[in-house]
Coordinates of C-alpha atoms and ligand atoms in Angstrom, one line a residue:
X1 CA 10.0 -24.2 -4.5
X2 CA 10.1 -20.8 -2.7
X3 CA 7.4 -18.4 -1.7
X4 CA 6.4 -15.9 -4.4
X5 CA 6.2 -12.2 -3.2
X6 CA 3.2 -11.5 -5.3
X7 CA 0.8 -14.5 -5.1
X8 CA 2.2 -15.9 -1.8
X9 CA 2.2 -19.5 -3.2
X10 CA 5.1 -21.8 -2.7
X11 CA 5.6 -21.9 -6.5
X12 CA 8.8 -19.9 -7.2
X13 CA 11.4 -22.1 -8.9
X14 CA 15.1 -21.4 -8.9
X15 CA 16.5 -21.0 -12.4
X16 CA 20.0 -19.5 -11.7
X17 CA 22.3 -20.2 -8.8
X18 CA 24.9 -17.5 -8.1
X19 CA 26.3 -19.2 -5.1
X20 CA 26.6 -17.7 -1.6
X21 CA 26.8 -14.0 -1.3
X22 CA 27.0 -11.5 1.6
X23 CA 24.7 -8.4 1.7
X24 CA 26.2 -6.5 -1.2
X25 CA 26.2 -3.0 0.3
X26 CA 27.4 -3.7 3.8
X27 CA 31.0 -2.7 3.5
X28 CA 33.2 -3.5 6.6
X29 CA 36.1 -1.4 7.9
X30 CA 37.8 -4.6 9.4
X31 CA 39.3 -7.2 7.0
X32 CA 38.4 -10.1 9.3
X33 CA 34.8 -9.0 9.6
X34 CA 34.6 -8.6 5.9
X35 CA 36.0 -12.0 5.1
X36 CA 33.7 -13.7 7.7
X37 CA 30.6 -11.7 6.7
X38 CA 27.5 -13.9 6.8
X39 CA 26.6 -15.2 3.3
X40 CA 23.3 -16.2 2.0
X41 CA 22.2 -18.1 -1.1
X42 CA 21.8 -15.9 -4.1
X43 CA 19.3 -17.4 -6.6
X44 CA 17.0 -16.1 -9.2
X45 CA 13.6 -17.8 -9.4
X46 CA 10.4 -17.6 -11.4
X47 CA 6.9 -18.2 -10.1
X48 CA 5.2 -21.1 -11.9
X49 CA 1.7 -20.5 -10.5
X50 CA 0.9 -18.5 -13.6
X51 CA 1.9 -15.1 -12.1
X52 CA 5.4 -15.3 -13.7
X53 CA 7.0 -13.1 -11.0
X54 CA 10.8 -13.1 -11.2
X55 CA 12.5 -12.7 -7.8
X56 CA 15.4 -13.9 -5.6
X57 CA 14.6 -16.8 -3.5
X58 CA 16.1 -15.8 -0.2
X59 CA 14.6 -12.9 1.8
X60 CA 17.0 -11.1 4.2
X61 CA 15.6 -8.7 6.7
X62 CA 15.3 -5.3 5.0
X63 CA 16.7 -3.6 8.1
X64 CA 19.9 -5.5 7.8
X65 CA 20.2 -4.2 4.2
X66 CA 19.1 -0.6 4.3
X67 CA 19.9 0.8 7.8
X68 CA 23.3 2.1 6.6
X69 CA 23.5 2.5 2.9
X70 CA 26.4 3.6 0.8
X71 CA 24.9 4.0 -2.6
X72 CA 24.5 7.7 -3.5
X73 CA 23.6 8.9 -7.0
X74 CA 25.2 12.3 -6.2
X75 CA 28.8 10.8 -6.6
X76 CA 28.0 10.1 -10.3
X77 CA 27.6 13.0 -12.7
X78 CA 25.5 10.8 -15.0
X79 CA 23.1 9.9 -12.3
X80 CA 22.8 13.4 -10.8
X81 CA 22.0 14.7 -14.3
X82 CA 19.5 11.9 -14.9
X83 CA 17.6 12.8 -11.7
X84 CA 17.6 16.5 -12.6
X85 CA 16.2 15.6 -16.0
X86 CA 13.2 13.8 -14.3
X87 CA 12.0 16.9 -12.6
X88 CA 12.4 18.9 -15.8
X89 CA 10.4 16.3 -17.7
X90 CA 7.6 16.2 -15.1
X91 CA 7.4 20.0 -15.3
X92 CA 7.3 19.9 -19.1
X93 CA 4.6 17.2 -19.2
X94 CA 2.4 18.2 -16.3
X95 CA 3.4 21.7 -15.2
X96 CA 4.5 21.8 -11.6
X97 CA 3.1 24.7 -9.4
X98 CA 5.0 26.1 -6.4
X99 CA 2.7 24.2 -4.0
X100 CA 2.5 20.9 -6.0
X101 CA 3.1 18.1 -3.5
X102 CA 6.0 15.9 -4.7
X103 CA 6.9 12.8 -2.7
X104 CA 10.1 10.8 -3.4
X105 CA 10.0 7.2 -2.1
X106 CA 13.6 6.0 -1.6
X107 CA 14.8 9.6 -1.7
X108 CA 18.4 8.6 -0.8
X109 CA 20.5 11.8 -0.2
X110 CA 17.8 14.1 -1.6
X111 CA 19.4 14.5 -5.0
X112 CA 16.1 14.3 -7.0
X113 CA 14.2 16.5 -4.6
X114 CA 16.9 19.1 -4.6
X115 CA 16.3 19.5 -8.4
X116 CA 12.5 19.3 -7.9
X117 CA 12.7 22.2 -5.4
X118 CA 13.5 24.5 -8.3
X119 CA 9.8 24.0 -9.3
X120 CA 7.9 23.3 -6.0
X121 CA 8.6 24.0 -2.4
X122 CA 6.2 21.3 -1.3
X123 CA 8.6 18.3 -1.3
X124 CA 9.0 15.3 0.9
X125 CA 11.4 12.4 0.9
X126 CA 11.1 8.9 2.5
X127 CA 14.2 6.8 3.0
X128 CA 15.0 3.9 5.3
X129 CA 18.8 4.6 5.5
X130 CA 19.6 6.8 8.5
X131 CA 22.9 8.0 7.2
X132 CA 21.3 9.2 3.9
X133 CA 18.2 10.8 5.5
X134 CA 20.5 12.7 7.8
X135 CA 22.5 14.0 4.8
X136 CA 19.2 15.1 3.0
X137 CA 17.8 16.7 6.1
X138 CA 21.0 18.7 6.7
X139 CA 20.7 20.0 3.1
X140 CA 17.2 21.2 4.0
X141 CA 15.4 18.4 2.1
X142 CA 12.6 17.3 4.4
X143 CA 13.0 13.5 4.7
X144 CA 11.3 10.9 6.8
X145 CA 13.6 8.1 7.9
X146 CA 11.5 5.0 7.4
X147 CA 10.4 2.2 5.1
X148 CA 7.5 3.2 2.9
X149 CA 4.4 1.1 3.7
X150 CA 0.6 1.5 3.6
X151 CA 0.8 2.4 7.2
X152 CA 3.3 5.2 6.6
X153 CA 1.3 6.4 3.6
X154 CA -1.8 6.9 5.8
X155 CA 0.3 9.0 8.3
X156 CA 1.8 11.1 5.5
X157 CA -1.7 11.7 4.0
X158 CA -3.1 12.8 7.4
X159 CA -0.3 15.2 7.9
X160 CA 0.5 16.6 4.4
X161 CA -2.6 15.6 2.3
X162 CA -2.6 13.6 -1.0
X163 CA 0.4 13.7 -3.3
X164 CA 0.3 15.2 -6.8
X165 CA 3.3 13.3 -7.8
X166 CA 5.0 10.2 -6.3
X167 CA 8.4 9.5 -7.7
X168 CA 10.3 6.3 -6.9
X169 CA 13.6 5.6 -8.6
X170 CA 15.4 2.4 -7.9
X171 CA 13.3 1.5 -4.9
X172 CA 10.3 -0.5 -6.0
X173 CA 12.4 -3.7 -6.6
X174 CA 13.9 -3.3 -3.1
X175 CA 10.8 -4.3 -1.2
X176 CA 9.6 -7.9 -0.6
X177 CA 6.2 -6.5 0.6
X178 CA 5.1 -5.4 -2.9
X179 CA 1.4 -5.5 -2.4
X180 CA 1.6 -3.3 0.8
X181 CA 3.9 -0.8 -1.0
X182 CA 1.5 -0.5 -4.0
X183 CA -1.5 -0.2 -1.5
X184 CA 0.5 2.7 0.1
X185 CA 1.0 4.5 -3.2
X186 CA -2.6 4.1 -4.1
X187 CA -3.7 5.5 -0.7
X188 CA -1.5 8.6 -1.1
X189 CA -1.8 9.6 -4.7
X190 CA -4.5 12.2 -5.5
X191 CA -7.3 11.3 -8.0
X192 CA -5.5 12.8 -10.9
X193 CA -2.0 12.5 -9.5
X194 CA 0.8 10.7 -11.3
X195 CA 3.1 8.1 -10.0
X196 CA 6.5 7.7 -11.8
X197 CA 8.5 4.6 -11.1
X198 CA 11.9 3.8 -12.4
X199 CA 13.1 0.4 -12.0
X200 CA 15.8 -1.8 -13.3
X201 CA 14.3 -3.5 -16.4
X202 CA 14.4 -7.3 -16.6
X203 CA 14.5 -7.0 -20.4
X204 CA 17.7 -5.0 -20.2
X205 CA 19.2 -7.3 -17.6
X206 CA 18.7 -10.2 -20.1
X207 CA 19.9 -8.2 -23.1
X208 CA 23.0 -7.0 -21.3
X209 CA 23.8 -10.3 -19.5
X210 CA 24.0 -8.1 -16.4
X211 CA 23.5 -10.9 -13.9
X212 CA 25.7 -8.8 -11.5
X213 CA 22.6 -6.6 -10.9
X214 CA 21.1 -9.6 -9.0
X215 CA 21.7 -9.1 -5.3
X216 CA 19.8 -9.5 -2.1
X217 CA 18.5 -5.9 -1.8
X218 CA 17.0 -6.4 -5.3
X219 CA 14.1 -8.6 -4.4
X220 CA 12.2 -8.5 -7.7
X221 CA 13.1 -8.3 -11.4
X222 CA 10.3 -6.7 -13.4
X223 CA 9.0 -7.1 -16.9
X224 CA 6.5 -4.5 -18.1
X225 CA 3.7 -7.1 -18.5
X226 CA 4.2 -8.2 -14.9
X227 CA 4.0 -4.6 -13.7
X228 CA 0.9 -4.0 -15.8
X229 CA -0.8 -7.1 -14.2
X230 CA 0.2 -6.0 -10.7
X231 CA -0.9 -2.4 -10.9
X232 CA -4.2 -3.1 -12.7
X233 CA -5.2 -5.4 -9.8
X234 CA -5.0 -2.2 -7.6
X235 CA -6.9 0.0 -10.0
X236 CA -3.7 1.9 -11.1
X237 CA -3.3 2.3 -14.8
X238 CA 0.1 2.4 -16.5
X239 CA -0.3 4.9 -19.3
X240 CA 3.3 5.4 -20.5
X241 CA 6.4 3.3 -20.4
X242 CA 9.9 3.4 -22.0
X243 CA 13.4 2.2 -21.4
X244 CA 16.2 4.6 -20.6
X245 CA 19.8 3.9 -21.2
X246 CA 21.0 4.8 -17.6
X247 CA 21.7 2.3 -14.9
X248 CA 22.1 -0.6 -17.2
X249 CA 18.6 -0.2 -18.6
X250 CA 16.0 1.5 -16.6
X251 CA 12.3 1.2 -17.2
X252 CA 10.3 4.3 -16.5
X253 CA 6.5 3.9 -16.1
X254 CA 3.8 6.5 -15.5
X255 CA 0.6 5.5 -13.6
X256 CA -2.5 7.1 -12.4
X257 CA -5.9 6.2 -10.8
X258 CA -7.4 8.5 -13.4
X259 CA -8.1 7.2 -16.9
X260 CA -7.7 10.6 -18.4
X261 CA -4.2 9.9 -19.6
X262 CA -4.1 8.1 -22.9
X263 CA -2.0 5.0 -23.2
X264 CA 1.0 5.7 -25.4
X265 CA 2.3 3.7 -28.4
X266 CA 5.6 3.2 -26.6
X267 CA 3.8 1.4 -23.8
X268 CA 1.8 -0.9 -26.1
X269 CA 4.9 -1.6 -28.3
X270 CA 6.9 -2.7 -25.3
X271 CA 4.1 -4.9 -24.0
X272 CA 3.9 -6.6 -27.4
X273 CA 7.7 -7.0 -27.7
X274 CA 7.9 -8.9 -24.4
X275 CA 5.2 -11.2 -25.5
X276 CA 6.7 -11.9 -28.9
X277 CA 10.2 -12.5 -27.4
X278 CA 8.8 -14.8 -24.7
X279 CA 10.9 -12.7 -22.3
X280 CA 10.2 -14.8 -19.1
X281 CA 10.3 -18.1 -21.0
X282 CA 12.8 -18.8 -23.7
X283 CA 14.9 -15.6 -23.3
X284 CA 15.4 -15.8 -19.6
X285 CA 16.4 -19.5 -20.0
X286 CA 19.1 -18.5 -22.5
X287 CA 20.3 -15.7 -20.2
X288 CA 21.0 -18.2 -17.4
X289 CA 23.1 -20.3 -19.7
X290 CA 25.1 -17.3 -20.8
X291 CA 25.9 -16.3 -17.2
X292 CA 27.7 -19.6 -16.6
X293 CA 29.7 -19.0 -19.8
X294 CA 30.7 -15.5 -18.6
X295 CA 32.0 -17.0 -15.4
X296 CA 34.3 -19.5 -17.1
X297 CA 35.6 -16.8 -19.5
X298 CA 36.5 -14.5 -16.7
X299 CA 38.2 -17.3 -14.7
X300 CA 40.4 -18.1 -17.8
X301 CA 41.3 -14.4 -18.1
X302 CA 42.3 -14.0 -14.4
X303 CA 44.4 -17.1 -14.7
X304 CA 46.2 -15.7 -17.7
X305 CA 46.9 -12.4 -16.0
X306 CA 48.2 -14.2 -13.0
X307 CA 50.5 -16.5 -15.1
X308 CA 51.8 -13.4 -16.9
X309 CA 52.6 -11.9 -13.5
X310 CA 50.6 -8.8 -14.3
X311 CA 48.8 -6.7 -11.7
X312 CA 45.0 -6.2 -11.9
X313 CA 43.0 -3.9 -9.7
X314 CA 39.3 -3.2 -9.8
X315 CA 37.4 0.0 -10.5
X316 CA 34.0 0.8 -9.0
X317 CA 32.6 -0.9 -5.9
X318 CA 28.9 -0.8 -6.5
X319 CA 26.7 -3.6 -5.1
X320 CA 27.1 -5.5 -8.3
X321 CA 30.8 -5.8 -7.7
X322 CA 30.0 -7.9 -4.7
X323 CA 27.8 -10.3 -6.7
X324 CA 30.4 -10.7 -9.4
X325 CA 33.3 -11.3 -7.0
X326 CA 31.4 -13.7 -4.8
X327 CA 30.3 -15.6 -7.9
X328 CA 33.7 -15.9 -9.6
X329 CA 36.0 -15.6 -6.6
X330 CA 38.6 -13.0 -5.5
X331 CA 41.2 -14.3 -7.9
X332 CA 44.3 -12.0 -7.7
X333 CA 42.4 -8.8 -7.0
X334 CA 43.8 -6.8 -4.0
X335 CA 42.3 -3.4 -4.5
X336 CA 39.3 -1.7 -6.0
X337 CA 39.2 2.0 -6.7
X338 CA 36.1 4.0 -6.0
X339 CA 35.4 7.7 -5.9
X340 CA 33.0 7.5 -3.0
X341 CA 34.6 8.7 0.2
X342 CA 32.1 6.7 2.2
X343 CA 33.5 3.5 0.6
X344 CA 37.2 4.2 0.7
X345 CA 39.2 2.3 3.3
X346 CA 36.5 -0.4 3.6
X347 CA 36.4 -3.9 2.2
X348 CA 34.2 -5.4 -0.5
X349 CA 31.8 -7.6 1.4
X350 CA 32.9 -11.2 1.9
X351 CA 36.4 -10.5 0.6
X352 CA 39.8 -9.1 1.5
X353 CA 39.7 -6.6 -1.4
X354 CA 40.2 -3.1 -0.1
X355 CA 38.6 0.0 -1.6
X356 CA 40.8 3.0 -2.2
X357 CA 40.9 6.4 -3.8
X358 CA 41.3 6.4 -7.6
X359 CA 43.9 9.2 -7.3
X360 CA 46.3 6.4 -6.2
X361 CA 46.2 4.8 -9.7
X362 CA 49.0 7.1 -10.9
X363 CA 51.3 5.7 -8.2
X364 CA 50.0 2.1 -8.2
X365 CA 50.3 1.8 -12.0
X366 CA 48.3 -1.5 -12.4
X367 CA 48.7 -3.3 -15.7
X368 CA 45.0 -3.9 -15.9
X369 CA 41.9 -2.3 -14.4
X370 CA 38.9 -4.5 -14.1
X371 CA 35.8 -2.4 -14.5
X372 CA 33.0 -3.4 -12.1
X373 CA 31.0 -0.3 -12.8
X374 CA 30.9 -1.2 -16.5
X375 CA 27.7 0.7 -17.0
X376 CA 29.6 4.0 -16.5
X377 CA 32.5 2.9 -18.8
X378 CA 32.5 6.2 -20.8
X379 CA 32.6 8.4 -17.7
X380 CA 35.3 6.2 -16.1
X381 CA 37.5 5.9 -19.2
X382 CA 37.5 9.7 -19.4
X383 CA 38.5 9.9 -15.7
X384 CA 41.2 7.2 -16.1
X385 CA 42.8 9.0 -19.0
X386 CA 42.4 12.6 -18.0
X387 CA 42.5 12.6 -14.2
X388 CA 44.4 9.5 -13.1
X389 CA 47.0 9.1 -15.9
X390 CA 46.2 5.5 -16.4
X391 CA 47.7 3.9 -19.5
X392 CA 47.2 0.2 -19.1
X393 CA 44.5 -2.1 -20.2
X394 CA 40.8 -1.9 -19.2
X395 CA 38.8 -5.0 -18.8
X396 CA 35.1 -4.6 -19.3
X397 CA 33.4 -7.9 -18.3
X398 CA 29.8 -7.2 -19.3
X399 CA 27.7 -7.3 -21.6
X400 CA 30.5 -9.1 -23.4
X401 CA 34.1 -9.4 -22.3
X402 CA 36.2 -6.6 -23.9
X403 CA 39.8 -5.5 -23.2
X404 CA 40.6 -1.9 -24.2
X405 CA 44.0 -0.2 -24.3
X406 CA 43.9 3.2 -22.5
X407 CA 46.5 5.6 -23.7
Ligands
LIG501 ZN1 3.5 -15.9 -7.9

């Protein structure tokens, strides 16, 4: 049994073993360093003390993971638009004034705050990655380069006052110190202020078989009921929640200290649905079984491609590519294409697979492209057809294995 991040008891039981994996986002320039990258056990576990928290069992020092970070939403049109929509939605629902204080925790390269700056000039970002904070600050998006904590929240409050809105997209699952993080948000949000958290949704992970979204930087995997129990302990009320289709199923929740916001039907429906489906019981157990089946199907496919002497390269080198490859092995993959210039020329962690510019597809002419970034399949299929003249077969591994002819 491992220690649970929420209740601190040694009652977290491993239910899925994904083998040994390196830190998913630490891309190396040197092939030897990549192949010998330190690997850590990657397991999913559930707390059996009654708190039901779903988490990974191994904690790696956050500084090792987030100091240099290569994930940027701004390289994807879908994600950039998604972040722009959030600021429009907040404005529509709550009316942003020009001095409304908007704080983004895990602000990355400042993409969200850039769009929020159309409504308010009083914006602030916090992000632990130095490279990304530098990019944001250079763009004029005021960003503190640090991990968000209760201590930092007090400092921000002293200097800038309470926040009217705290936004945190894809960050909350990235902290093992959950209680301190929530304490910090509670400290900083104004009495009638609204916190909006977007988080990868456990229900979607299970529905999509997206086990590849399990990696060491993702410490926790949240159901709405678990979030509800956590925040109510801190006197924060979730008043709205719904699942969005981006990012393989993103749960957006709205919280406040104030009880003036009425709980929505969507929130209550989702809470009921999870209970009825026995999400963290029966459904999660079935998911773990399916993951092992996906592995054996993919190994069969790679063997067939190799026997047919066909060439297969990958597309998209997000963190989840690292989980998938370290789980099923490199097989005969030599290259992965990725549009991010920060990633090109580097190696997928723990492997000898080199990342290169997708503009080379037209010269490489692979027979198959294995889509690691399967959640952006529509955007990528358009690119492959229209920009990279690819006319081979596309392998989409998840939610279910599909092979599509591109021509
Ligand atoms: Zn627990």
